[in-house]
PDB file of C-alpha atoms (C1' of nucleotides) in Angstrom:
ATOM      1  CA  MET K   1       7.724  10.400 -38.625  1.00 94.00           C
ATOM      2  CA  ASN K   2       5.806  11.457 -35.767  1.00 95.00           C
ATOM      3  CA  ILE K   3       6.293  10.680 -32.059  1.00 97.00           C
ATOM      4  CA  SER K   4       3.775   7.579 -32.128  1.00 96.00           C
ATOM      5  CA  GLN K   5       5.007   5.934 -35.376  1.00 96.00           C
ATOM      6  CA  ALA K   6       8.564   6.354 -33.749  1.00 97.00           C
ATOM      7  CA  ALA K   7       7.193   4.908 -30.476  1.00 96.00           C
ATOM      8  CA  LYS K   8       5.858   1.861 -32.474  1.00 95.00           C
ATOM      9  CA  ALA K   9       9.217   1.265 -34.218  1.00 95.00           C
ATOM     10  CA  SER K  10      11.095   1.586 -30.879  1.00 96.00           C
ATOM     11  CA  GLY K  11       9.003  -0.005 -28.619  1.00 95.00           C
ATOM     12  CA  LEU K  12       9.118   2.867 -26.017  1.00 96.00           C
ATOM     13  CA  SER K  13       5.790   5.049 -25.329  1.00 96.00           C
ATOM     14  CA  PRO K  14       5.629   8.332 -26.314  1.00 96.00           C
ATOM     15  CA  LYS K  15       5.396   9.875 -22.876  1.00 96.00           C
ATOM     16  CA  THR K  16       8.692   7.906 -22.160  1.00 97.00           C
ATOM     17  CA  ILE K  17      10.290   9.375 -25.330  1.00 97.00           C
ATOM     18  CA  ARG K  18       9.391  13.024 -24.737  1.00 96.00           C
ATOM     19  CA  TYR K  19      10.598  12.322 -20.705  1.00 96.00           C
ATOM     20  CA  TYR K  20      14.000  11.143 -22.127  1.00 97.00           C
ATOM     21  CA  GLU K  21      14.058  14.215 -24.083  1.00 96.00           C
ATOM     22  CA  ARG K  22      13.285  16.421 -21.223  1.00 94.00           C
ATOM     23  CA  ILE K  23      16.109  14.541 -19.009  1.00 95.00           C
ATOM     24  CA  GLU K  24      18.468  15.085 -21.640  1.00 94.00           C
ATOM     25  CA  LEU K  25      19.038  11.115 -22.097  1.00 96.00           C
ATOM     26  CA  ILE K  26      18.422  11.467 -25.799  1.00 96.00           C
ATOM     27  CA  GLY K  27      19.043  15.152 -27.879  1.00 96.00           C
ATOM     28  CA  ALA K  28      15.963  17.149 -28.567  1.00 96.00           C
ATOM     29  CA  ALA K  29      14.033  16.049 -31.643  1.00 96.00           C
ATOM     30  CA  SER K  30      13.615  18.287 -34.609  1.00 96.00           C
ATOM     31  CA  ARG K  31      10.232  19.922 -35.094  1.00 95.00           C
ATOM     32  CA  GLY K  32       7.706  20.241 -38.246  1.00 93.00           C
ATOM     33  CA  ASP K  33       6.150  23.796 -38.848  1.00 92.00           C
ATOM     34  CA  ASN K  34       3.104  22.554 -36.880  1.00 93.00           C
ATOM     35  CA  GLY K  35       5.497  22.105 -33.817  1.00 94.00           C
ATOM     36  CA  TYR K  36       5.306  18.269 -33.825  1.00 96.00           C
ATOM     37  CA  ARG K  37       8.307  16.253 -32.967  1.00 97.00           C
ATOM     38  CA  ASP K  38       9.885  14.665 -36.177  1.00 97.00           C
ATOM     39  CA  TYR K  39      12.159  11.314 -36.030  1.00 97.00           C
ATOM     40  CA  ASP K  40      14.463  10.035 -38.515  1.00 95.00           C
ATOM     41  CA  GLU K  41      16.225   6.648 -38.958  1.00 94.00           C
ATOM     42  CA  GLU K  42      19.100   7.961 -37.001  1.00 94.00           C
ATOM     43  CA  ASP K  43      16.730   9.025 -33.907  1.00 96.00           C
ATOM     44  CA  LEU K  44      15.099   5.496 -34.134  1.00 96.00           C
ATOM     45  CA  ASP K  45      18.583   3.866 -33.732  1.00 96.00           C
ATOM     46  CA  ILE K  46      19.113   5.912 -30.544  1.00 96.00           C
ATOM     47  CA  LEU K  47      15.515   5.081 -29.569  1.00 97.00           C
ATOM     48  CA  ARG K  48      15.919   1.254 -30.149  1.00 96.00           C
ATOM     49  CA  PHE K  49      19.273   1.359 -28.389  1.00 97.00           C
ATOM     50  CA  VAL K  50      17.862   2.943 -25.081  1.00 97.00           C
ATOM     51  CA  GLN K  51      14.681   0.560 -25.385  1.00 97.00           C
ATOM     52  CA  ARG K  52      17.364  -2.422 -25.671  1.00 96.00           C
ATOM     53  CA  ALA K  53      19.573  -1.381 -22.917  1.00 96.00           C
ATOM     54  CA  ARG K  54      16.274  -0.536 -20.217  1.00 96.00           C
ATOM     55  CA  ALA K  55      14.662  -3.963 -21.317  1.00 94.00           C
ATOM     56  CA  THR K  56      18.148  -5.889 -20.569  1.00 94.00           C
ATOM     57  CA  GLY K  57      17.762  -4.097 -17.135  1.00 94.00           C
ATOM     58  CA  PHE K  58      20.179  -1.046 -17.090  1.00 96.00           C
ATOM     59  CA  SER K  59      18.838   1.927 -15.457  1.00 95.00           C
ATOM     60  CA  VAL K  60      18.154   5.349 -17.097  1.00 96.00           C
ATOM     61  CA  GLU K  61      21.465   6.759 -15.721  1.00 95.00           C
ATOM     62  CA  GLU K  62      23.278   3.419 -16.784  1.00 95.00           C
ATOM     63  CA  CYS K  63      21.914   4.116 -20.481  1.00 96.00           C
ATOM     64  CA  ARG K  64      23.148   7.528 -20.382  1.00 96.00           C
ATOM     65  CA  GLN K  65      26.706   6.030 -19.962  1.00 95.00           C
ATOM     66  CA  LEU K  66      26.070   3.244 -22.558  1.00 95.00           C
ATOM     67  CA  LEU K  67      24.812   6.177 -24.910  1.00 95.00           C
ATOM     68  CA  SER K  68      27.816   8.034 -24.768  1.00 95.00           C
ATOM     69  CA  LEU K  69      30.185   4.878 -25.174  1.00 95.00           C
ATOM     70  CA  TYR K  70      27.752   4.118 -28.439  1.00 95.00           C
ATOM     71  CA  ARG K  71      28.176   7.247 -29.951  1.00 94.00           C
ATOM     72  CA  ASP K  72      31.833   7.568 -28.898  1.00 94.00           C
ATOM     73  CA  THR K  73      33.739   6.043 -32.106  1.00 92.00           C
ATOM     74  CA  GLU K  74      37.085   6.161 -30.194  1.00 93.00           C
ATOM     75  CA  ARG K  75      35.908   4.035 -27.068  1.00 94.00           C
ATOM     76  CA  HIS K  76      37.683   1.284 -25.907  1.00 95.00           C
ATOM     77  CA  SER K  77      35.842  -1.915 -25.332  1.00 94.00           C
ATOM     78  CA  SER K  78      37.261  -2.480 -21.962  1.00 95.00           C
ATOM     79  CA  GLU K  79      35.186   0.556 -20.796  1.00 94.00           C
ATOM     80  CA  VAL K  80      32.060  -1.123 -21.862  1.00 95.00           C
ATOM     81  CA  LYS K  81      32.917  -4.292 -20.515  1.00 95.00           C
ATOM     82  CA  VAL K  82      33.666  -2.757 -16.982  1.00 94.00           C
ATOM     83  CA  LEU K  83      30.441  -0.841 -16.978  1.00 94.00           C
ATOM     84  CA  VAL K  84      28.624  -4.097 -17.588  1.00 95.00           C
ATOM     85  CA  GLN K  85      30.646  -6.243 -15.090  1.00 95.00           C
ATOM     86  CA  GLU K  86      29.952  -3.492 -12.294  1.00 94.00           C
ATOM     87  CA  LYS K  87      26.169  -3.954 -13.577  1.00 95.00           C
ATOM     88  CA  LEU K  88      26.180  -7.630 -13.271  1.00 95.00           C
ATOM     89  CA  GLU K  89      27.779  -7.636  -9.909  1.00 94.00           C
ATOM     90  CA  ARG K  90      24.994  -5.113  -8.552  1.00 94.00           C
ATOM     91  CA  VAL K  91      22.371  -7.796  -9.998  1.00 95.00           C
ATOM     92  CA  GLU K  92      24.157 -10.685  -8.341  1.00 95.00           C
ATOM     93  CA  ALA K  93      24.228  -8.674  -5.132  1.00 94.00           C
ATOM     94  CA  GLN K  94      20.437  -8.212  -5.513  1.00 95.00           C
ATOM     95  CA  ILE K  95      19.855 -11.830  -6.300  1.00 96.00           C
ATOM     96  CA  GLN K  96      21.207 -12.665  -3.184  1.00 95.00           C
ATOM     97  CA  GLU K  97      19.136 -10.714  -1.090  1.00 94.00           C
ATOM     98  CA  LEU K  98      15.935 -12.020  -2.421  1.00 95.00           C
ATOM     99  CA  LEU K  99      17.403 -15.536  -2.180  1.00 96.00           C
ATOM    100  CA  GLN K 100      17.719 -14.553   1.555  1.00 94.00           C
ATOM    101  CA  MET K 101      14.141 -13.070   1.706  1.00 95.00           C
ATOM    102  CA  ARG K 102      12.825 -16.254   0.038  1.00 95.00           C
ATOM    103  CA  ASP K 103      14.513 -18.663   2.598  1.00 95.00           C
ATOM    104  CA  THR K 104      13.051 -16.537   5.318  1.00 94.00           C
ATOM    105  CA  LEU K 105       9.652 -16.390   3.948  1.00 95.00           C
ATOM    106  CA  GLN K 106       9.647 -20.061   3.061  1.00 95.00           C
ATOM    107  CA  ASP K 107      10.674 -20.796   6.736  1.00 94.00           C
ATOM    108  CA  LEU K 108       7.662 -18.727   7.839  1.00 94.00           C
ATOM    109  CA  VAL K 109       5.563 -20.480   5.561  1.00 95.00           C
ATOM    110  CA  GLU K 110       6.472 -24.010   6.444  1.00 94.00           C
ATOM    111  CA  ARG K 111       6.254 -23.115  10.421  1.00 92.00           C
ATOM    112  CA  CYS K 112       2.650 -21.495  10.219  1.00 93.00           C
ATOM    113  CA  PRO K 113      -0.069 -24.373  10.845  1.00 91.00           C
ATOM    114  CA  GLY K 114      -2.455 -22.438   8.126  1.00 90.00           C
ATOM    115  CA  ASP K 115      -5.701 -23.525  10.154  1.00 91.00           C
ATOM    116  CA  GLU K 116      -8.429 -21.967  12.180  1.00 93.00           C
ATOM    117  CA  GLN K 117      -6.167 -21.258  14.949  1.00 92.00           C
ATOM    118  CA  ALA K 118      -4.928 -17.862  15.872  1.00 91.00           C
ATOM    119  CA  GLN K 119      -1.992 -18.956  16.914  1.00 92.00           C
ATOM    120  CA  CYS K 120       0.389 -18.204  14.043  1.00 93.00           C
ATOM    121  CA  ALA K 121       4.212 -18.684  13.641  1.00 92.00           C
ATOM    122  CA  ILE K 122       4.470 -15.771  11.267  1.00 94.00           C
ATOM    123  CA  ILE K 123       2.869 -13.381  13.424  1.00 95.00           C
ATOM    124  CA  ASP K 124       4.728 -14.702  16.618  1.00 93.00           C
ATOM    125  CA  LYS K 125       8.053 -14.491  14.608  1.00 93.00           C
ATOM    126  CA  LEU K 126       7.400 -10.908  13.574  1.00 94.00           C
ATOM    127  CA  ALA K 127       6.291  -9.611  16.935  1.00 93.00           C
ATOM    128  CA  GLU K 128       9.071 -11.615  19.075  1.00 81.00           C
ATOM    129  CA  GLN K 129       8.543 -10.158  22.327  1.00 64.00           C
ATOM    130  CA  SER K 130      12.190 -11.039  23.253  1.00 54.00           C
TER     131      SER K 130
ATOM    132  CA  MET Q   1       9.441   7.870  25.618  1.00 94.00           C
ATOM    133  CA  ASN Q   2      10.544  10.473  22.977  1.00 95.00           C
ATOM    134  CA  ILE Q   3      10.263   9.748  19.490  1.00 97.00           C
ATOM    135  CA  SER Q   4      14.334   9.341  18.932  1.00 96.00           C
ATOM    136  CA  GLN Q   5      14.105   6.677  21.892  1.00 96.00           C
ATOM    137  CA  ALA Q   6      11.120   5.017  20.459  1.00 96.00           C
ATOM    138  CA  ALA Q   7      13.459   5.038  16.975  1.00 96.00           C
ATOM    139  CA  LYS Q   8      16.544   3.687  18.596  1.00 95.00           C
ATOM    140  CA  ALA Q   9      14.542   0.646  20.360  1.00 95.00           C
ATOM    141  CA  SER Q  10      12.661  -0.070  17.101  1.00 96.00           C
ATOM    142  CA  GLY Q  11      15.355   0.320  14.588  1.00 95.00           C
ATOM    143  CA  LEU Q  12      13.385   2.816  12.586  1.00 96.00           C
ATOM    144  CA  SER Q  13      14.553   6.344  12.304  1.00 96.00           C
ATOM    145  CA  PRO Q  14      12.631   9.142  13.710  1.00 96.00           C
ATOM    146  CA  LYS Q  15      11.439  10.414  10.189  1.00 96.00           C
ATOM    147  CA  THR Q  16      10.286   7.171   9.109  1.00 97.00           C
ATOM    148  CA  ILE Q  17       8.153   6.708  12.172  1.00 97.00           C
ATOM    149  CA  ARG Q  18       6.592  10.123  11.289  1.00 96.00           C
ATOM    150  CA  TYR Q  19       5.787   8.845   7.655  1.00 96.00           C
ATOM    151  CA  TYR Q  20       4.285   5.831   8.942  1.00 97.00           C
ATOM    152  CA  GLU Q  21       2.057   7.909  11.261  1.00 96.00           C
ATOM    153  CA  ARG Q  22       1.018  10.102   8.122  1.00 94.00           C
ATOM    154  CA  ILE Q  23       0.309   7.262   5.971  1.00 95.00           C
ATOM    155  CA  GLU Q  24      -1.649   5.669   8.657  1.00 94.00           C
ATOM    156  CA  LEU Q  25       0.459   2.667   8.752  1.00 96.00           C
ATOM    157  CA  ILE Q  26       0.497   3.270  12.533  1.00 96.00           C
ATOM    158  CA  GLY Q  27      -1.845   5.141  14.878  1.00 95.00           C
ATOM    159  CA  ALA Q  28      -1.421   8.843  15.971  1.00 95.00           C
ATOM    160  CA  ALA Q  29       1.012   8.677  18.853  1.00 96.00           C
ATOM    161  CA  SER Q  30      -0.326  10.265  21.994  1.00 96.00           C
ATOM    162  CA  ARG Q  31       1.417  13.766  22.560  1.00 96.00           C
ATOM    163  CA  GLY Q  32       2.835  15.481  25.707  1.00 93.00           C
ATOM    164  CA  ASP Q  33       2.261  18.921  26.994  1.00 92.00           C
ATOM    165  CA  ASN Q  34       4.967  20.263  24.666  1.00 94.00           C
ATOM    166  CA  GLY Q  35       3.566  18.519  21.959  1.00 94.00           C
ATOM    167  CA  TYR Q  36       6.019  16.039  21.199  1.00 97.00           C
ATOM    168  CA  ARG Q  37       5.017  12.473  20.481  1.00 97.00           C
ATOM    169  CA  ASP Q  38       5.089  10.123  23.417  1.00 97.00           C
ATOM    170  CA  TYR Q  39       5.485   6.259  23.023  1.00 97.00           C
ATOM    171  CA  ASP Q  40       4.921   3.238  25.366  1.00 95.00           C
ATOM    172  CA  GLU Q  41       5.800  -0.474  25.163  1.00 94.00           C
ATOM    173  CA  GLU Q  42       2.694  -1.033  23.408  1.00 94.00           C
ATOM    174  CA  ASP Q  43       3.412   1.397  20.729  1.00 96.00           C
ATOM    175  CA  LEU Q  44       7.047   0.176  20.652  1.00 96.00           C
ATOM    176  CA  ASP Q  45       5.528  -3.339  19.899  1.00 95.00           C
ATOM    177  CA  ILE Q  46       4.275  -2.098  16.810  1.00 96.00           C
ATOM    178  CA  LEU Q  47       7.057  -0.335  15.752  1.00 97.00           C
ATOM    179  CA  ARG Q  48       9.267  -3.199  16.038  1.00 96.00           C
ATOM    180  CA  PHE Q  49       6.442  -5.459  14.417  1.00 97.00           C
ATOM    181  CA  VAL Q  50       6.761  -3.362  11.402  1.00 97.00           C
ATOM    182  CA  GLN Q  51      10.399  -2.760  11.392  1.00 97.00           C
ATOM    183  CA  ARG Q  52      10.657  -6.644  11.476  1.00 96.00           C
ATOM    184  CA  ALA Q  53       8.183  -6.800   8.504  1.00 96.00           C
ATOM    185  CA  ARG Q  54       9.971  -4.384   6.466  1.00 96.00           C
ATOM    186  CA  ALA Q  55      13.366  -6.035   7.156  1.00 94.00           C
ATOM    187  CA  THR Q  56      11.772  -9.551   6.223  1.00 94.00           C
ATOM    188  CA  GLY Q  57      11.032  -7.734   2.671  1.00 93.00           C
ATOM    189  CA  PHE Q  58       7.237  -6.862   3.302  1.00 95.00           C
ATOM    190  CA  SER Q  59       5.995  -3.640   1.533  1.00 95.00           C
ATOM    191  CA  VAL Q  60       4.265  -0.984   3.653  1.00 96.00           C
ATOM    192  CA  GLU Q  61       0.937  -2.223   2.201  1.00 95.00           C
ATOM    193  CA  GLU Q  62       1.973  -5.615   3.008  1.00 95.00           C
ATOM    194  CA  CYS Q  63       2.726  -4.472   6.526  1.00 96.00           C
ATOM    195  CA  ARG Q  64      -0.752  -2.990   6.843  1.00 95.00           C
ATOM    196  CA  GLN Q  65      -2.071  -6.628   6.390  1.00 94.00           C
ATOM    197  CA  LEU Q  66       0.181  -8.191   8.530  1.00 95.00           C
ATOM    198  CA  LEU Q  67      -0.564  -5.533  11.456  1.00 95.00           C
ATOM    199  CA  SER Q  68      -4.264  -5.725  11.050  1.00 95.00           C
ATOM    200  CA  LEU Q  69      -3.870  -9.666  11.346  1.00 95.00           C
ATOM    201  CA  TYR Q  70      -1.704  -9.008  14.571  1.00 95.00           C
ATOM    202  CA  ARG Q  71      -3.980  -7.082  15.988  1.00 93.00           C
ATOM    203  CA  ASP Q  72      -6.788  -9.470  15.078  1.00 94.00           C
ATOM    204  CA  THR Q  73      -7.036 -11.813  18.015  1.00 91.00           C
ATOM    205  CA  GLU Q  74      -9.827 -13.744  15.976  1.00 92.00           C
ATOM    206  CA  ARG Q  75      -7.602 -14.198  12.871  1.00 94.00           C
ATOM    207  CA  HIS Q  76      -6.806 -17.693  11.610  1.00 95.00           C
ATOM    208  CA  SER Q  77      -3.631 -18.658  10.854  1.00 94.00           C
ATOM    209  CA  SER Q  78      -4.222 -19.700   7.360  1.00 95.00           C
ATOM    210  CA  GLU Q  79      -5.099 -15.987   6.188  1.00 94.00           C
ATOM    211  CA  VAL Q  80      -1.782 -15.074   7.553  1.00 95.00           C
ATOM    212  CA  LYS Q  81      -0.109 -18.014   5.673  1.00 95.00           C
ATOM    213  CA  VAL Q  82      -1.674 -17.112   2.416  1.00 94.00           C
ATOM    214  CA  LEU Q  83      -0.614 -13.780   2.512  1.00 93.00           C
ATOM    215  CA  VAL Q  84       2.959 -14.564   3.101  1.00 95.00           C
ATOM    216  CA  GLN Q  85       2.688 -17.684   0.424  1.00 95.00           C
ATOM    217  CA  GLU Q  86       1.699 -15.081  -2.079  1.00 93.00           C
ATOM    218  CA  LYS Q  87       4.433 -12.676  -1.219  1.00 94.00           C
ATOM    219  CA  LEU Q  88       6.744 -15.697  -1.672  1.00 95.00           C
ATOM    220  CA  GLU Q  89       5.640 -16.215  -5.024  1.00 94.00           C
ATOM    221  CA  ARG Q  90       6.265 -12.496  -6.129  1.00 94.00           C
ATOM    222  CA  VAL Q  91       9.729 -12.768  -4.589  1.00 95.00           C
ATOM    223  CA  GLU Q  92      10.143 -15.912  -6.560  1.00 95.00           C
ATOM    224  CA  ALA Q  93       9.155 -14.254  -9.564  1.00 94.00           C
ATOM    225  CA  GLN Q  94      11.434 -11.569  -9.270  1.00 95.00           C
ATOM    226  CA  ILE Q  95      14.163 -13.827  -8.684  1.00 96.00           C
ATOM    227  CA  GLN Q  96      13.703 -15.514 -12.021  1.00 95.00           C
ATOM    228  CA  GLU Q  97      13.610 -12.023 -13.714  1.00 94.00           C
ATOM    229  CA  LEU Q  98      16.694 -11.405 -12.033  1.00 95.00           C
ATOM    230  CA  LEU Q  99      18.417 -14.510 -13.252  1.00 96.00           C
ATOM    231  CA  GLN Q 100      17.384 -14.105 -16.568  1.00 95.00           C
ATOM    232  CA  MET Q 101      19.134 -10.453 -16.377  1.00 95.00           C
ATOM    233  CA  ARG Q 102      22.008 -12.013 -14.916  1.00 96.00           C
ATOM    234  CA  ASP Q 103      22.492 -14.237 -18.193  1.00 95.00           C
ATOM    235  CA  THR Q 104      22.000 -11.705 -20.390  1.00 95.00           C
ATOM    236  CA  LEU Q 105      24.623  -9.816 -18.851  1.00 95.00           C
ATOM    237  CA  GLN Q 106      27.118 -12.591 -18.621  1.00 96.00           C
ATOM    238  CA  ASP Q 107      26.624 -13.285 -21.909  1.00 95.00           C
ATOM    239  CA  LEU Q 108      27.352  -9.769 -22.948  1.00 94.00           C
ATOM    240  CA  VAL Q 109      30.226  -9.570 -20.703  1.00 95.00           C
ATOM    241  CA  GLU Q 110      31.602 -12.937 -22.146  1.00 94.00           C
ATOM    242  CA  ARG Q 111      31.334 -11.746 -25.970  1.00 93.00           C
ATOM    243  CA  CYS Q 112      32.942  -8.356 -25.122  1.00 94.00           C
ATOM    244  CA  PRO Q 113      36.791  -8.554 -25.848  1.00 92.00           C
ATOM    245  CA  GLY Q 114      37.623  -5.835 -23.256  1.00 90.00           C
ATOM    246  CA  ASP Q 115      40.885  -4.397 -24.794  1.00 92.00           C
ATOM    247  CA  GLU Q 116      41.591  -1.132 -26.555  1.00 93.00           C
ATOM    248  CA  GLN Q 117      39.559  -1.985 -29.834  1.00 92.00           C
ATOM    249  CA  ALA Q 118      36.194   0.264 -30.441  1.00 92.00           C
ATOM    250  CA  GLN Q 119      34.533  -3.130 -31.748  1.00 92.00           C
ATOM    251  CA  CYS Q 120      32.468  -4.165 -28.765  1.00 93.00           C
ATOM    252  CA  ALA Q 121      29.956  -7.150 -28.516  1.00 92.00           C
ATOM    253  CA  ILE Q 122      27.941  -5.203 -26.116  1.00 94.00           C
ATOM    254  CA  ILE Q 123      27.330  -2.364 -28.211  1.00 95.00           C
ATOM    255  CA  ASP Q 124      26.981  -3.989 -31.233  1.00 94.00           C
ATOM    256  CA  LYS Q 125      24.286  -6.078 -29.338  1.00 94.00           C
ATOM    257  CA  LEU Q 126      22.163  -3.065 -28.219  1.00 94.00           C
ATOM    258  CA  ALA Q 127      22.525  -1.426 -31.439  1.00 93.00           C
ATOM    259  CA  GLU Q 128      21.343  -4.577 -33.678  1.00 81.00           C
ATOM    260  CA  GLN Q 129      20.828  -2.828 -36.743  1.00 64.00           C
ATOM    261  CA  SER Q 130      18.850  -5.722 -37.759  1.00 55.00           C
TER     262      SER Q 130
ATOM    263  C1'  DT T   1      22.781  33.020  29.117  1.00 88.57           C
ATOM    264  C1'  DT T   2      23.850  30.496  25.188  1.00 88.57           C
ATOM    265  C1'  DA T   3      24.817  26.483  22.588  1.00 88.57           C
ATOM    266  C1'  DA T   4      23.433  22.204  21.171  1.00 88.57           C
ATOM    267  C1'  DA T   5      20.377  18.881  20.814  1.00 88.57           C
ATOM    268  C1'  DC T   6      16.067  17.934  20.518  1.00 88.57           C
ATOM    269  C1'  DC T   7      11.201  18.395  19.002  1.00 88.57           C
ATOM    270  C1'  DT T   8       7.531  20.062  15.448  1.00 88.57           C
ATOM    271  C1'  DT T   9       5.255  20.631  10.670  1.00 88.57           C
ATOM    272  C1'  DC T  10       5.973  21.505   5.635  1.00 88.57           C
ATOM    273  C1'  DC T  11       7.696  21.171   1.220  1.00 88.57           C
ATOM    274  C1'  DA T  12      10.947  19.213  -2.153  1.00 88.57           C
ATOM    275  C1'  DC T  13      13.594  15.396  -3.856  1.00 88.57           C
ATOM    276  C1'  DC T  14      14.973  10.433  -5.561  1.00 88.57           C
ATOM    277  C1'  DC T  15      13.117   6.822 -10.306  1.00 88.57           C
ATOM    278  C1'  DA T  16      10.753   5.890 -14.444  1.00 88.57           C
ATOM    279  C1'  DT T  17       6.779   6.310 -16.063  1.00 88.57           C
ATOM    280  C1'  DG T  18       1.419   6.633 -16.343  1.00 88.57           C
ATOM    281  C1'  DG T  19      -2.713   9.654 -15.866  1.00 88.57           C
ATOM    282  C1'  DT T  20      -5.286  13.420 -17.063  1.00 88.57           C
ATOM    283  C1'  DA T  21      -6.364  18.111 -18.374  1.00 88.57           C
ATOM    284  C1'  DA T  22      -6.533  22.024 -21.277  1.00 88.57           C
ATOM    285  C1'  DG T  23      -5.649  23.272 -25.787  1.00 88.57           C
ATOM    286  C1'  DG T  24      -3.773  23.013 -30.795  1.00 88.57           C
ATOM    287  C1'  DT T  25      -4.016  20.320 -35.532  1.00 88.57           C
ATOM    288  C1'  DC T  26      -4.545  17.176 -38.926  1.00 88.57           C
ATOM    289  C1'  DA T  27      -7.197  13.617 -41.967  1.00 88.57           C
ATOM    290  C1'  DA T  28     -11.387  11.476 -43.326  1.00 88.57           C
ATOM    291  C1'  DG T  29     -16.070  11.288 -43.979  1.00 88.57           C
ATOM    292  C1'  DC T  30     -20.414  13.989 -44.988  1.00 88.57           C
TER     293       DC T  30
ATOM    294  C1'  DG J   1     -17.041  23.816 -45.491  1.00 88.57           C
ATOM    295  C1'  DC J   2     -17.963  21.362 -40.998  1.00 88.57           C
ATOM    296  C1'  DT J   3     -17.709  17.840 -37.645  1.00 88.57           C
ATOM    297  C1'  DT J   4     -15.582  14.129 -35.461  1.00 88.57           C
ATOM    298  C1'  DG J   5     -11.974  11.669 -33.720  1.00 88.57           C
ATOM    299  C1'  DA J   6      -7.196  10.953 -33.203  1.00 88.57           C
ATOM    300  C1'  DC J   7      -3.532  13.110 -33.123  1.00 88.57           C
ATOM    301  C1'  DC J   8      -0.076  16.416 -31.190  1.00 88.57           C
ATOM    302  C1'  DT J   9       1.418  19.919 -27.314  1.00 88.57           C
ATOM    303  C1'  DT J  10       2.727  21.374 -22.337  1.00 88.57           C
ATOM    304  C1'  DA J  11       2.138  21.030 -17.473  1.00 88.57           C
ATOM    305  C1'  DC J  12       1.210  19.030 -13.453  1.00 88.57           C
ATOM    306  C1'  DC J  13      -0.135  14.980 -10.037  1.00 88.57           C
ATOM    307  C1'  DA J  14       0.456  10.114  -8.482  1.00 88.57           C
ATOM    308  C1'  DT J  15       3.158   6.085  -7.494  1.00 88.57           C
ATOM    309  C1'  DG J  16       6.844   3.931  -3.155  1.00 88.57           C
ATOM    310  C1'  DG J  17       9.395   4.309   1.001  1.00 88.57           C
ATOM    311  C1'  DG J  18      11.255   7.198   2.350  1.00 88.57           C
ATOM    312  C1'  DT J  19      15.460  11.150   3.178  1.00 88.57           C
ATOM    313  C1'  DG J  20      17.010  15.829   3.173  1.00 88.57           C
ATOM    314  C1'  DG J  21      16.382  20.528   4.957  1.00 88.57           C
ATOM    315  C1'  DA J  22      14.170  24.801   6.270  1.00 88.57           C
ATOM    316  C1'  DA J  23      11.654  27.428   9.627  1.00 88.57           C
ATOM    317  C1'  DG J  24      10.595  27.414  14.317  1.00 88.57           C
ATOM    318  C1'  DG J  25      10.033  25.934  19.192  1.00 88.57           C
ATOM    319  C1'  DT J  26      11.799  23.201  23.699  1.00 88.57           C
ATOM    320  C1'  DT J  27      14.728  21.192  26.499  1.00 88.57           C
ATOM    321  C1'  DT J  28      19.200  20.104  28.747  1.00 88.57           C
ATOM    322  C1'  DA J  29      23.627  21.031  30.178  1.00 88.57           C
ATOM    323  C1'  DA J  30      27.711  23.794  30.789  1.00 88.57           C
TER     324       DA J  30
END
DNA sequence: TTAAACCTTCCACCCATGGTAAGGTCAAGC
DNA sequence: GCTTGACCTTACCATGGGTGGAAGGTTTAA
């Protein structure tokens, strides 16, 4: 199976697959006589796993850890759970930051008249010659 | 006023100020006889404006637009308002994405036993040999 | 005088790709 | 057998928003 077929089957782009190989997130694919990469079903499982993990929001480095747990049949589910809980905490922190930002922006929008005058609460607030 | 003083007074780092100058977000600072950058109060106003806009969550490119409105005494506050409303929409979309991610992660965490068993709903979900 | 603490420019790095170039290969149609 | 187009390969540049460090000049305080 060529890289573009593997790409279609996994939902990743060929570029991304080569990149993942280069940074050793995934193992080097075997090559045909022509030097083309060749993928089998086992490779596809890995590619799909990474695609789903990325789509779920895990970074490439987080995927590296998840992959190593995926491959480790001796793993404890508690290790996986800790990883995902920590990720969840980071996501929640990020949400809080964005909510804070949204409130600030909403406040600015509400206080700006939005007319033909140059006088503008948003600009004033950011300039704040205090 | 040296760059490190301007940095302290604005809340930006000297590196960041030089970077902003390089990408022409801010104008080139005047130089002393020794080649050192020299900042006055007017420069500081700009630096503080950018610092506050960045801290509020605007990207550098958005800051560029805000700065041009800041400098334009003929501006209409409606132009500023539109800019900030669009930003607000982008932030809200980002929040929705993260909330979706949080729900997925929460679901995964809840379904993982978190014990010494290798069997793990998180890994299974990501592997999903369907 | 000497050391520390500045300043300058420039180059490299982070993340997760996308774009593009230059060149090799393969499958189909003529 | 030849051409065309769609693949494949590697390699380098760009993104955003800076940070870190090297190499070298300046200033300041002891």
